[in-house]
């Protein structure tokens, strides 16, 4: 945590999960995401130790079992939910970040677009906005169910899913360190700008598009996190 100097009750949250998959060393699921967020915080502590808003990094357990770690944190910290400026979750792969998936918070593009535009092109030239509708399957879901913008930073997904994801190939030799350095620097710069921005992030959520029967999908409600193997 880097405590905010002027808006300590507003938060920027960096997110990755720490329960690496057990058929290998879990290097890209999600060792690389965890390393990326740790390095981003190291950069911020060294260069920006007094942010305007509080910056937190969470390394969650139990993601593979249903986002239990992040879900417990969200349930236990209503002050973070209330004061969230934005969250960034990274959960896949060792390649450069290619997309900011907005999880239905399409109005947040304005803020994120301004932040990306201020970042040197050699760090951010691969990044695009993508997939405006809600997606599940990772720790951002523990926060978006409260109606707050928690975005997913996506690396190359097809290669990840076909090659290392949940396989015995997910080992340290697959890690591309230059890409991780790029991603950590990009994340530190995004967190810096999110903290410094004089405006709060737009939190309007759009859940569309309608399905084949003309129904508008709904965001799932937040569920009580499982805190033990017995479900209590």
CSV table of C-alpha atoms in Angstrom, one decimal:
chain,number,residue,atom,x,y,z
A,1,UNK,CA,0.0,0.0,0.0
A,2,UNK,CA,1.1,3.6,-0.8
A,3,UNK,CA,-1.2,5.8,1.3
A,4,UNK,CA,-2.7,8.7,-0.5
A,5,UNK,CA,-1.4,12.1,0.5
A,6,UNK,CA,-4.5,14.2,-0.3
A,7,UNK,CA,-7.3,11.7,-1.1
A,8,UNK,CA,-6.4,8.7,1.1
A,9,UNK,CA,-10.0,7.4,1.0
A,10,UNK,CA,-10.0,7.0,-2.7
A,11,UNK,CA,-8.2,4.0,-4.2
A,12,UNK,CA,-6.4,2.6,-7.2
A,13,UNK,CA,-6.1,-1.2,-6.9
A,14,UNK,CA,-3.7,-3.4,-8.8
A,15,UNK,CA,-4.7,-7.0,-8.9
A,16,UNK,CA,-3.2,-10.5,-9.7
A,17,UNK,CA,-3.7,-13.9,-8.3
A,18,UNK,CA,-1.1,-16.0,-6.4
A,19,UNK,CA,-2.5,-19.5,-6.5
A,20,UNK,CA,-0.4,-20.8,-9.4
A,21,UNK,CA,-1.8,-23.9,-11.2
A,22,UNK,CA,-0.5,-27.1,-9.8
A,23,UNK,CA,0.3,-29.2,-12.9
A,24,UNK,CA,3.5,-27.0,-13.4
A,25,UNK,CA,5.0,-24.0,-11.7
A,26,UNK,CA,2.1,-21.7,-12.9
A,27,UNK,CA,4.6,-19.3,-14.4
A,28,UNK,CA,2.1,-17.6,-16.7
A,29,UNK,CA,-1.0,-18.3,-14.5
A,30,UNK,CA,-0.4,-16.3,-12.7
A,31,UNK,CA,3.2,-15.8,-11.6
A,32,UNK,CA,3.8,-13.3,-14.3
A,33,UNK,CA,0.8,-11.2,-13.3
A,34,UNK,CA,1.9,-11.2,-9.7
A,35,UNK,CA,5.5,-10.3,-10.6
A,36,UNK,CA,4.2,-7.5,-12.9
A,37,UNK,CA,2.1,-5.9,-10.1
A,38,UNK,CA,5.0,-6.3,-7.5
A,39,UNK,CA,7.4,-4.5,-9.9
A,40,UNK,CA,4.9,-1.8,-10.6
A,41,UNK,CA,4.6,-1.1,-6.9
A,42,UNK,CA,8.4,-1.1,-6.5
A,43,UNK,CA,8.7,1.5,-9.3
A,44,UNK,CA,5.9,3.6,-7.7
A,45,UNK,CA,7.5,3.4,-4.2
A,46,UNK,CA,10.9,4.5,-5.6
A,47,UNK,CA,9.6,7.3,-7.8
A,48,UNK,CA,6.2,8.3,-6.5
A,49,UNK,CA,6.1,7.6,-2.8
A,50,UNK,CA,3.3,10.1,-2.0
A,51,UNK,CA,0.5,9.5,-4.4
A,52,UNK,CA,-2.6,11.7,-4.4
A,53,UNK,CA,-4.9,8.6,-3.9
A,54,UNK,CA,-4.1,5.4,-2.1
A,55,UNK,CA,-2.6,2.7,-4.3
A,56,UNK,CA,-3.0,-0.9,-3.2
A,57,UNK,CA,-1.8,-4.1,-4.7
A,58,UNK,CA,-3.6,-7.4,-4.0
A,59,UNK,CA,-2.2,-10.9,-4.6
A,60,UNK,CA,-5.2,-13.1,-4.2
A,61,UNK,CA,-5.5,-16.7,-3.2
A,62,UNK,CA,-8.3,-19.0,-4.4
A,63,UNK,CA,-8.8,-17.5,-7.8
A,64,UNK,CA,-8.8,-20.9,-9.5
A,65,UNK,CA,-11.5,-22.0,-7.0
A,66,UNK,CA,-13.9,-19.1,-7.6
A,67,UNK,CA,-12.2,-15.8,-6.8
A,68,UNK,CA,-12.4,-16.5,-3.0
A,69,UNK,CA,-9.4,-14.3,-2.0
A,70,UNK,CA,-10.4,-11.2,-3.9
A,71,UNK,CA,-14.1,-11.8,-3.0
A,72,UNK,CA,-13.2,-11.9,0.7
A,73,UNK,CA,-11.2,-8.7,0.4
A,74,UNK,CA,-14.0,-6.9,-1.4
A,75,UNK,CA,-16.6,-8.0,1.2
A,76,UNK,CA,-14.3,-7.1,4.1
A,77,UNK,CA,-13.3,-3.6,2.8
A,78,UNK,CA,-16.4,-1.6,1.9
A,79,UNK,CA,-14.3,1.6,2.2
A,80,UNK,CA,-12.3,0.4,-0.9
A,81,UNK,CA,-15.4,-0.4,-2.8
A,82,UNK,CA,-16.9,3.0,-2.0
A,83,UNK,CA,-13.7,4.9,-2.8
A,84,UNK,CA,-12.5,3.0,-5.8
A,85,UNK,CA,-11.1,5.2,-8.6
A,86,UNK,CA,-10.3,2.2,-10.8
A,87,UNK,CA,-8.9,-1.3,-10.5
A,88,UNK,CA,-6.6,-3.1,-12.9
A,89,UNK,CA,-6.4,-6.9,-13.0
A,90,UNK,CA,-3.9,-9.0,-14.9
A,91,UNK,CA,-4.4,-12.8,-15.2
A,92,UNK,CA,-2.8,-14.2,-18.2
A,93,UNK,CA,0.4,-14.8,-20.1
A,94,UNK,CA,3.9,-13.5,-20.4
A,95,UNK,CA,3.4,-11.3,-23.5
A,96,UNK,CA,2.9,-7.6,-23.8
A,97,UNK,CA,-0.4,-6.2,-22.7
A,98,UNK,CA,-2.6,-5.9,-25.8
A,99,UNK,CA,-6.0,-4.8,-24.6
A,100,UNK,CA,-7.9,-3.0,-21.8
A,101,UNK,CA,-11.1,-4.9,-21.4
A,102,UNK,CA,-13.7,-2.5,-20.0
A,103,UNK,CA,-16.1,-5.0,-18.3
A,104,UNK,CA,-19.1,-2.9,-19.4
A,105,UNK,CA,-17.7,0.4,-18.0
A,106,UNK,CA,-17.5,1.9,-21.5
A,107,UNK,CA,-17.6,5.5,-20.3
A,108,UNK,CA,-14.3,4.8,-18.5
A,109,UNK,CA,-12.7,4.8,-21.9
A,110,UNK,CA,-12.4,8.6,-21.7
A,111,UNK,CA,-10.2,8.5,-18.6
A,112,UNK,CA,-8.1,5.5,-19.6
A,113,UNK,CA,-7.7,6.9,-23.1
A,114,UNK,CA,-6.2,10.1,-21.6
A,115,UNK,CA,-3.9,8.1,-19.4
A,116,UNK,CA,-2.7,5.9,-22.3
A,117,UNK,CA,-2.2,9.0,-24.5
A,118,UNK,CA,0.3,10.4,-22.0
A,119,UNK,CA,2.4,7.2,-22.0
A,120,UNK,CA,5.4,6.9,-24.4
A,121,UNK,CA,4.4,5.0,-27.5
A,122,UNK,CA,7.1,2.4,-27.1
A,123,UNK,CA,5.3,1.2,-24.0
A,124,UNK,CA,1.7,1.5,-25.0
A,125,UNK,CA,1.6,1.2,-28.8
A,126,UNK,CA,0.2,-2.4,-28.6
A,127,UNK,CA,-2.7,-1.5,-26.3
A,128,UNK,CA,-6.3,-1.1,-27.6
A,129,UNK,CA,-9.7,-1.0,-26.1
A,130,UNK,CA,-11.6,-4.3,-26.5
A,131,UNK,CA,-14.5,-6.4,-25.4
A,132,UNK,CA,-16.8,-3.7,-23.8
A,133,UNK,CA,-19.2,-6.3,-22.3
A,134,UNK,CA,-18.8,-8.0,-19.0
A,135,UNK,CA,-16.5,-11.0,-18.7
A,136,UNK,CA,-16.1,-13.3,-15.8
A,137,UNK,CA,-13.4,-15.7,-15.0
A,138,UNK,CA,-11.0,-13.7,-12.9
A,139,UNK,CA,-10.6,-11.5,-9.8
A,140,UNK,CA,-12.0,-8.3,-11.4
A,141,UNK,CA,-15.4,-10.0,-11.1
A,142,UNK,CA,-15.2,-9.7,-7.3
A,143,UNK,CA,-15.3,-5.9,-7.7
A,144,UNK,CA,-17.3,-5.2,-10.8
A,145,UNK,CA,-20.3,-6.9,-9.2
A,146,UNK,CA,-20.5,-3.9,-6.9
A,147,UNK,CA,-20.8,-1.6,-9.9
A,148,UNK,CA,-17.3,-0.2,-9.8
A,149,UNK,CA,-14.8,-0.1,-12.7
A,150,UNK,CA,-12.3,-2.8,-12.4
A,151,UNK,CA,-10.6,-3.4,-15.7
A,152,UNK,CA,-8.8,-6.4,-17.2
A,153,UNK,CA,-5.4,-6.0,-18.8
A,154,UNK,CA,-5.1,-8.7,-21.5
A,155,UNK,CA,-2.0,-10.2,-23.0
A,156,UNK,CA,-2.1,-12.5,-26.0
A,157,UNK,CA,-5.0,-14.8,-25.1
A,158,UNK,CA,-5.2,-17.4,-27.9
A,159,UNK,CA,-1.5,-18.4,-27.5
A,160,UNK,CA,-1.9,-18.5,-23.7
A,161,UNK,CA,-5.0,-20.7,-23.7
A,162,UNK,CA,-3.6,-23.1,-26.3
A,163,UNK,CA,-0.1,-23.3,-25.0
A,164,UNK,CA,0.5,-22.8,-21.3
A,165,UNK,CA,-2.8,-22.4,-19.6
A,166,UNK,CA,-3.4,-25.1,-16.9
A,167,UNK,CA,-0.8,-27.4,-18.5
A,168,UNK,CA,2.5,-28.9,-17.4
A,169,UNK,CA,4.1,-26.5,-19.9
A,170,UNK,CA,3.5,-23.5,-17.7
A,171,UNK,CA,7.0,-23.2,-16.4
A,172,UNK,CA,9.6,-20.5,-15.8
A,173,UNK,CA,11.3,-20.9,-19.2
A,174,UNK,CA,8.2,-19.6,-20.9
A,175,UNK,CA,8.5,-16.2,-19.2
A,176,UNK,CA,9.5,-13.3,-21.5
A,177,UNK,CA,11.2,-10.8,-19.2
A,178,UNK,CA,11.4,-7.9,-21.6
A,179,UNK,CA,7.6,-8.1,-21.9
A,180,UNK,CA,7.1,-8.2,-18.2
A,181,UNK,CA,9.4,-5.1,-17.8
A,182,UNK,CA,7.3,-3.3,-20.3
A,183,UNK,CA,4.0,-4.3,-18.6
A,184,UNK,CA,5.2,-3.4,-15.1
A,185,UNK,CA,6.3,0.1,-16.4
A,186,UNK,CA,3.0,0.6,-18.2
A,187,UNK,CA,1.1,-0.4,-15.1
A,188,UNK,CA,3.1,1.9,-12.9
A,189,UNK,CA,2.3,4.8,-15.3
A,190,UNK,CA,-1.4,4.0,-15.4
A,191,UNK,CA,-1.6,3.8,-11.6
A,192,UNK,CA,0.3,7.1,-11.3
A,193,UNK,CA,-2.2,8.9,-13.7
A,194,UNK,CA,-5.2,7.3,-12.1
A,195,UNK,CA,-4.0,8.5,-8.7
A,196,UNK,CA,-3.3,12.0,-9.9
A,197,UNK,CA,-6.3,12.6,-12.1
A,198,UNK,CA,-8.4,15.5,-10.7
A,199,UNK,CA,-11.5,13.7,-11.9
A,200,UNK,CA,-13.1,10.6,-10.6
A,201,UNK,CA,-13.5,7.7,-13.0
A,202,UNK,CA,-16.9,7.5,-14.7
A,203,UNK,CA,-18.7,4.6,-13.2
A,204,UNK,CA,-21.7,4.2,-15.6
A,205,UNK,CA,-22.0,0.5,-16.4
A,206,UNK,CA,-23.5,-0.9,-19.7
A,207,UNK,CA,-24.3,-4.6,-19.6
A,208,UNK,CA,-25.4,-5.2,-23.3
A,209,UNK,CA,-25.6,-6.3,-26.0
A,210,UNK,CA,-29.0,-8.1,-25.9
A,211,UNK,CA,-29.0,-11.8,-26.5
A,212,UNK,CA,-30.7,-13.7,-29.4
A,213,UNK,CA,-34.1,-13.5,-27.7
A,214,UNK,CA,-33.9,-9.7,-27.2
A,215,UNK,CA,-33.1,-9.9,-23.5
A,216,UNK,CA,-30.5,-7.6,-21.8
A,217,UNK,CA,-28.0,-9.6,-19.7
A,218,UNK,CA,-27.6,-8.6,-16.1
A,219,UNK,CA,-24.5,-8.3,-14.1
A,220,UNK,CA,-24.4,-11.1,-11.5
A,221,UNK,CA,-24.9,-10.0,-7.9
A,222,UNK,CA,-22.0,-10.3,-5.5
A,223,UNK,CA,-22.0,-13.6,-3.7
A,224,UNK,CA,-20.7,-14.4,-0.2
A,225,UNK,CA,-17.1,-15.6,-0.6
A,226,UNK,CA,-16.1,-19.1,0.5
A,227,UNK,CA,-13.5,-18.7,3.3
A,228,UNK,CA,-12.7,-22.4,4.1
A,229,UNK,CA,-12.8,-25.8,2.5
A,230,UNK,CA,-16.1,-26.5,4.3
A,231,UNK,CA,-17.7,-23.5,2.6
A,232,UNK,CA,-18.1,-21.4,5.8
